[in-house]
Coordinates of C-alpha atoms in Angstrom, one line a residue:
X1 CA 0.0 0.0 0.0
X2 CA 1.2 3.5 -0.8
X3 CA 2.6 5.7 1.9
X4 CA 0.4 8.7 1.9
X5 CA 1.5 10.2 5.2
X6 CA 3.8 12.8 3.6
X7 CA 1.1 13.7 1.0
X8 CA -1.4 14.3 3.8
X9 CA 1.0 16.6 5.7
X10 CA 1.8 18.5 2.6
X11 CA -1.8 18.9 1.6
X12 CA -2.8 19.9 5.1
X13 CA -0.2 22.7 5.0
X14 CA -1.6 23.9 1.6
X15 CA -5.2 24.2 2.9
X16 CA -6.4 27.8 2.5
X17 CA -5.7 29.2 6.0
X18 CA -7.2 32.6 4.8
X19 CA -10.2 30.8 3.4
X20 CA -10.7 28.9 6.7
X21 CA -10.5 32.1 8.7
X22 CA -12.8 33.9 6.4
X23 CA -15.4 31.1 6.7
X24 CA -15.1 31.2 10.5
X25 CA -15.8 34.8 10.5
X26 CA -18.9 34.2 8.4
X27 CA -20.0 31.8 11.1
X28 CA -19.5 34.3 13.8
X29 CA -21.6 36.9 11.9
X30 CA -24.4 34.6 11.2
X31 CA -24.4 33.0 14.6
X32 CA -26.8 30.2 13.4
X33 CA -24.8 27.1 13.9
X34 CA -21.9 26.5 16.3
X35 CA -18.4 26.5 15.0
X36 CA -15.7 23.9 15.3
X37 CA -14.2 26.1 18.1
X38 CA -17.0 25.2 20.3
X39 CA -16.0 21.5 20.8
X40 CA -18.9 20.9 23.4
X41 CA -21.4 21.4 20.7
X42 CA -20.3 18.2 19.0
X43 CA -20.5 16.2 22.2
X44 CA -23.2 13.5 22.1
X45 CA -25.8 12.9 24.7
X46 CA -24.7 9.4 25.6
X47 CA -27.9 8.3 27.2
X48 CA -29.9 9.7 24.3
X49 CA -27.8 8.1 21.6
X50 CA -27.8 4.7 23.4
X51 CA -31.6 4.7 23.6
X52 CA -32.5 5.6 19.9
X53 CA -33.7 2.1 19.2
X54 CA -36.5 2.5 21.8
X55 CA -37.9 5.4 19.9
X56 CA -38.7 3.2 16.8
X57 CA -41.9 1.2 16.3
X58 CA -42.1 -2.2 18.1
X59 CA -42.1 -4.2 14.9
X60 CA -38.9 -2.3 13.7
X61 CA -37.3 -2.9 17.1
X62 CA -37.8 -6.6 16.8
X63 CA -36.5 -6.7 13.3
X64 CA -33.4 -4.7 14.2
X65 CA -32.7 -6.9 17.3
X66 CA -33.0 -10.0 15.2
X67 CA -30.5 -8.5 12.7
X68 CA -28.1 -7.5 15.4
X69 CA -28.2 -11.0 16.9
X70 CA -27.6 -12.5 13.5
X71 CA -24.6 -10.2 13.0
X72 CA -23.2 -11.2 16.3
X73 CA -23.6 -14.9 15.5
X74 CA -22.0 -14.5 12.1
X75 CA -19.0 -12.6 13.6
X76 CA -18.4 -14.0 17.1
X77 CA -15.5 -11.7 17.9
X78 CA -17.7 -8.6 17.4
X79 CA -19.1 -8.8 21.0
X80 CA -15.6 -8.6 22.6
X81 CA -15.0 -5.1 21.3
X82 CA -18.4 -3.6 20.4
X83 CA -21.9 -3.4 21.7
X84 CA -24.4 -3.1 18.9
X85 CA -27.3 -0.9 19.9
X86 CA -29.2 0.2 16.8
X87 CA -29.4 0.0 13.0
X88 CA -28.4 3.2 11.2
X89 CA -29.4 2.2 7.6
X90 CA -29.5 -0.5 5.0
X91 CA -28.4 -0.6 1.4
X92 CA -28.1 -2.9 -1.5
X93 CA -24.7 -4.3 -0.5
X94 CA -24.5 -3.6 3.2
X95 CA -26.2 -2.5 6.5
X96 CA -24.8 -0.1 8.9
X97 CA -25.2 -0.4 12.7
X98 CA -24.5 1.9 15.6
X99 CA -22.3 0.5 18.3
X100 CA -20.3 1.4 21.4
X101 CA -16.6 0.9 21.2
X102 CA -15.8 -0.9 24.4
X103 CA -12.0 -0.6 24.1
X104 CA -11.6 2.8 22.5
X105 CA -9.4 4.1 25.3
X106 CA -7.1 1.1 25.1
X107 CA -6.0 1.9 21.5
X108 CA -4.0 4.6 19.7
X109 CA -6.6 6.4 17.7
X110 CA -4.4 9.2 16.2
X111 CA -4.0 7.5 12.7
X112 CA -7.8 8.1 12.0
X113 CA -8.3 11.2 14.0
X114 CA -6.1 13.2 11.6
X115 CA -4.4 16.5 12.2
X116 CA -6.8 19.3 11.5
X117 CA -5.9 22.7 13.0
X118 CA -8.3 24.7 15.3
X119 CA -9.2 27.0 12.4
X120 CA -10.3 24.1 10.2
X121 CA -14.0 23.3 9.9
X122 CA -13.0 19.7 10.4
X123 CA -11.0 20.4 13.7
X124 CA -13.8 18.4 15.5
X125 CA -12.6 15.2 13.8
X126 CA -9.2 15.4 15.5
X127 CA -10.4 16.0 19.0
X128 CA -10.0 12.7 21.1
X129 CA -12.8 11.6 23.4
X130 CA -12.4 12.4 27.0
X131 CA -11.3 9.5 29.3
X132 CA -14.1 7.4 30.6
X133 CA -16.7 8.5 28.0
X134 CA -18.7 6.2 25.8
X135 CA -17.5 6.3 22.1
X136 CA -20.0 5.5 19.5
X137 CA -19.0 4.0 16.1
X138 CA -20.7 2.9 12.9
X139 CA -20.1 -0.7 11.8
X140 CA -20.9 -1.6 8.3
X141 CA -21.7 -5.1 7.5
X142 CA -21.0 -6.0 3.9
X143 CA -23.3 -8.7 2.4
X144 CA -21.7 -11.8 0.9
X145 CA -23.3 -10.8 -2.4
X146 CA -20.7 -8.0 -2.7
X147 CA -17.6 -9.2 -4.7
X148 CA -14.2 -9.5 -3.0
X149 CA -12.6 -6.9 -5.4
X150 CA -15.3 -4.4 -4.6
X151 CA -14.6 -4.9 -0.8
X152 CA -10.9 -4.7 -1.3
X153 CA -11.2 -1.5 -3.4
X154 CA -13.5 0.2 -0.8
X155 CA -11.1 -0.5 2.0
X156 CA -8.0 0.6 0.0
X157 CA -9.7 3.9 -0.9
X158 CA -10.9 4.5 2.6
X159 CA -7.3 4.0 3.8
X160 CA -6.0 6.5 1.3
X161 CA -8.6 9.0 2.5
X162 CA -7.2 9.2 6.0
X163 CA -6.8 12.8 7.0
X164 CA -9.4 14.1 4.5
X165 CA -11.7 16.7 5.9
X166 CA -15.4 15.8 6.3
X167 CA -14.8 12.2 5.0
X168 CA -15.8 9.2 7.0
X169 CA -12.6 7.7 8.3
X170 CA -11.5 4.0 8.5
X171 CA -10.9 2.9 12.1
X172 CA -10.4 -0.8 11.4
X173 CA -11.9 -3.7 9.5
X174 CA -12.0 -7.4 10.1
X175 CA -13.3 -10.6 8.4
X176 CA -14.7 -13.8 9.7
X177 CA -15.2 -16.5 7.0
X178 CA -17.5 -14.8 4.4
X179 CA -18.4 -11.9 6.7
X180 CA -16.7 -8.5 6.4
X181 CA -17.2 -5.6 8.9
X182 CA -15.8 -2.0 8.5
X183 CA -15.7 0.2 11.6
X184 CA -16.0 3.9 11.3
X185 CA -16.6 6.9 13.5
X186 CA -20.3 7.5 14.2
X187 CA -21.5 10.9 12.8
X188 CA -24.9 12.1 14.2
X189 CA -27.1 13.2 11.3
X190 CA -30.7 13.6 10.3
X191 CA -32.5 12.3 7.3
X192 CA -32.2 14.8 4.3
X193 CA -36.0 14.7 3.7
X194 CA -36.6 15.9 7.3
X195 CA -34.7 19.2 7.0
X196 CA -34.0 20.2 3.3
X197 CA -37.2 22.1 3.0
X198 CA -36.5 24.2 6.2
X199 CA -32.8 24.5 6.1
X200 CA -31.9 28.3 6.1
X201 CA -29.4 29.7 3.7
X202 CA -26.5 29.7 6.2
X203 CA -27.2 26.0 6.7
X204 CA -27.2 25.4 3.0
X205 CA -23.8 27.2 2.8
X206 CA -22.4 24.9 5.5
X207 CA -23.9 21.8 3.8
X208 CA -22.0 22.5 0.6
X209 CA -19.0 23.9 2.3
X210 CA -18.5 20.5 4.0
X211 CA -19.4 18.5 0.9
X212 CA -17.1 20.4 -1.5
X213 CA -14.2 20.3 1.0
X214 CA -14.6 16.5 1.2
X215 CA -14.6 16.2 -2.6
X216 CA -11.7 18.5 -2.9
X217 CA -9.6 16.4 -0.5
X218 CA -10.4 13.0 -2.0
X219 CA -9.8 14.4 -5.5
X220 CA -6.4 15.6 -4.4
X221 CA -5.7 11.9 -3.7
X222 CA -6.9 11.0 -7.2
X223 CA -10.1 9.4 -5.9
X224 CA -13.6 9.8 -7.5
X225 CA -16.6 8.9 -5.2
X226 CA -19.1 8.2 -8.0
X227 CA -22.0 7.9 -5.7
X228 CA -22.5 11.4 -4.2
X229 CA -26.2 11.8 -3.0
X230 CA -27.9 12.9 0.1
X231 CA -28.0 9.4 1.6
X232 CA -24.2 9.2 1.4
X233 CA -23.6 12.6 3.0
X234 CA -24.3 12.6 6.6
X235 CA -25.2 16.1 7.7
X236 CA -26.2 17.4 11.1
X237 CA -28.2 20.6 10.9
X238 CA -27.6 21.3 14.6
X239 CA -23.9 21.7 14.1
X240 CA -23.6 22.4 10.4
X241 CA -21.1 19.6 10.0
X242 CA -21.2 16.8 7.3
X243 CA -19.3 13.6 6.5
X244 CA -19.0 11.9 3.1
X245 CA -19.4 8.1 3.3
X246 CA -19.9 4.9 1.4
X247 CA -16.9 4.5 -1.0
X248 CA -18.3 1.2 -2.4
X249 CA -18.4 2.6 -6.0
X250 CA -15.4 4.9 -5.7
X251 CA -12.4 4.5 -8.0
X252 CA -9.0 5.9 -8.5
X253 CA -8.1 8.0 -11.5
X254 CA -4.9 9.0 -13.3
X255 CA -4.7 12.7 -13.4
X256 CA -1.9 12.4 -16.1
X257 CA -3.9 10.5 -18.5
X258 CA -4.6 12.5 -21.6
X259 CA -8.1 13.3 -22.5
X260 CA -8.9 12.9 -26.3
X261 CA -12.0 14.6 -27.5
X262 CA -13.4 16.0 -30.8
X263 CA -13.1 19.7 -31.4
X264 CA -16.6 20.9 -32.0
X265 CA -15.7 24.3 -33.5
X266 CA -13.5 25.8 -36.2
X267 CA -10.5 27.8 -35.6
X268 CA -10.8 31.5 -34.7
X269 CA -11.3 34.1 -37.4
X270 CA -11.8 37.9 -37.6
X271 CA -15.5 37.5 -37.7
X272 CA -15.7 34.6 -35.0
X273 CA -13.2 35.0 -32.2
X274 CA -14.2 31.6 -30.8
X275 CA -14.9 29.9 -34.2
X276 CA -18.1 28.3 -35.4
X277 CA -19.7 25.2 -34.2
X278 CA -19.2 22.3 -36.7
X279 CA -22.0 20.0 -37.8
X280 CA -21.7 16.3 -36.9
X281 CA -20.6 15.5 -40.5
X282 CA -17.6 17.6 -40.1
X283 CA -16.1 16.1 -36.8
X284 CA -12.7 14.8 -37.7
X285 CA -13.7 14.2 -41.3
X286 CA -10.3 15.4 -42.5
X287 CA -8.5 13.1 -40.1
X288 CA -10.5 10.1 -41.0
X289 CA -9.8 10.7 -44.8
X290 CA -6.1 11.0 -44.1
X291 CA -6.1 7.7 -42.1
X292 CA -7.9 6.0 -45.0
X293 CA -5.3 7.2 -47.5
X294 CA -2.5 6.1 -45.3
X295 CA -4.1 2.7 -44.9
X296 CA -4.5 2.3 -48.6
X297 CA -0.8 2.9 -49.2
X298 CA 0.3 0.4 -46.6
X299 CA -2.2 -2.4 -47.2
X300 CA -1.4 -5.4 -49.2
X301 CA -5.1 -5.8 -50.3
X302 CA -6.8 -4.1 -53.1
X303 CA -7.2 -0.4 -52.5
X304 CA -10.9 -0.2 -53.1
X305 CA -11.5 -2.5 -50.1
X306 CA -9.6 -0.4 -47.6
X307 CA -11.4 2.3 -45.7
X308 CA -14.8 1.3 -47.0
X309 CA -17.7 0.3 -44.8
X310 CA -19.8 -1.9 -47.0
X311 CA -22.1 -4.8 -46.5
X312 CA -20.2 -6.6 -49.1
X313 CA -17.6 -7.3 -46.5
X314 CA -20.0 -9.6 -44.8
X315 CA -20.5 -11.9 -47.8
X316 CA -18.6 -15.2 -47.9
X317 CA -17.4 -14.2 -51.3
X318 CA -15.0 -11.7 -49.8
X319 CA -13.5 -14.2 -47.2
X320 CA -9.9 -13.7 -48.6
X321 CA -10.1 -10.1 -47.8
X322 CA -11.4 -10.9 -44.3
X323 CA -8.5 -13.1 -43.7
X324 CA -6.0 -10.5 -44.7
X325 CA -7.6 -7.9 -42.4
X326 CA -7.5 -10.4 -39.5
X327 CA -11.2 -10.4 -39.1
X328 CA -14.0 -13.0 -39.0
X329 CA -16.5 -11.7 -41.4
X330 CA -16.6 -15.0 -43.3
X331 CA -18.5 -16.5 -40.2
X332 CA -21.3 -14.0 -40.6
X333 CA -24.0 -15.0 -43.0

């Protein structure tokens, strides 16, 4: 696996300190949502968070309890480190559960906490939990229907995203037989449908500020999420903080790869500084003709058969031509 530690530190230094300060001043002027300087605002009500299952309908409670027990039976070592208390959501390839990390204070959590300065909107991610407090995590159970390569890719990209602002961090992951579980920090959020009609303009700005910073950071690591939607961006309107999650469809891209595309306009002229739009028949027509001429000169076959697209090629009568061109047209009736 690549060593991204140096890249994270370098990128962290390149974050716009002036931009961060300007945004914090905007927060102060608006005084709508708390800022990352007020660390207490991000503290969870432990008793309230632990009792969320009781607020759901009885039928749903029984269903969730059955799923939790099935999860614990499928992954026996789960109960040694985590206490599952509720279900956060379900998807096509996985389900996510809320749990209490029973051994949080026994481990070094600095690798996934990151190093976000106090001026950063993601500073709350770097603040360790006070000793003796209950720490909530989100455990993602990946279904066996998900392919091994997909699981491997998701874990790899989450590892590369360590240190990104407003991105769900990878704490750990483990496998038992065909069961895979991914442990991430728990981020309090509300259903997008519950608040999007009433979210004020300052809240909308905070929503997109967190989302765009998350995308900016993962793009700096040459990662495309490919599944950005409200369900995959956990936003808390009370604090104005969001977290991008679910990298199941994400992919890496090569920023140095050339992008070849057709030029849709002519060259500039006195009358048209930006050129004129070409019709579809004009796209690369000169280039195609030049390639056909070059092919005719190099080919060993008869010139009238090169560069032509005729149904005659598909006739068995022209099988010698098909052989010379290394094609299998003779098999087509």
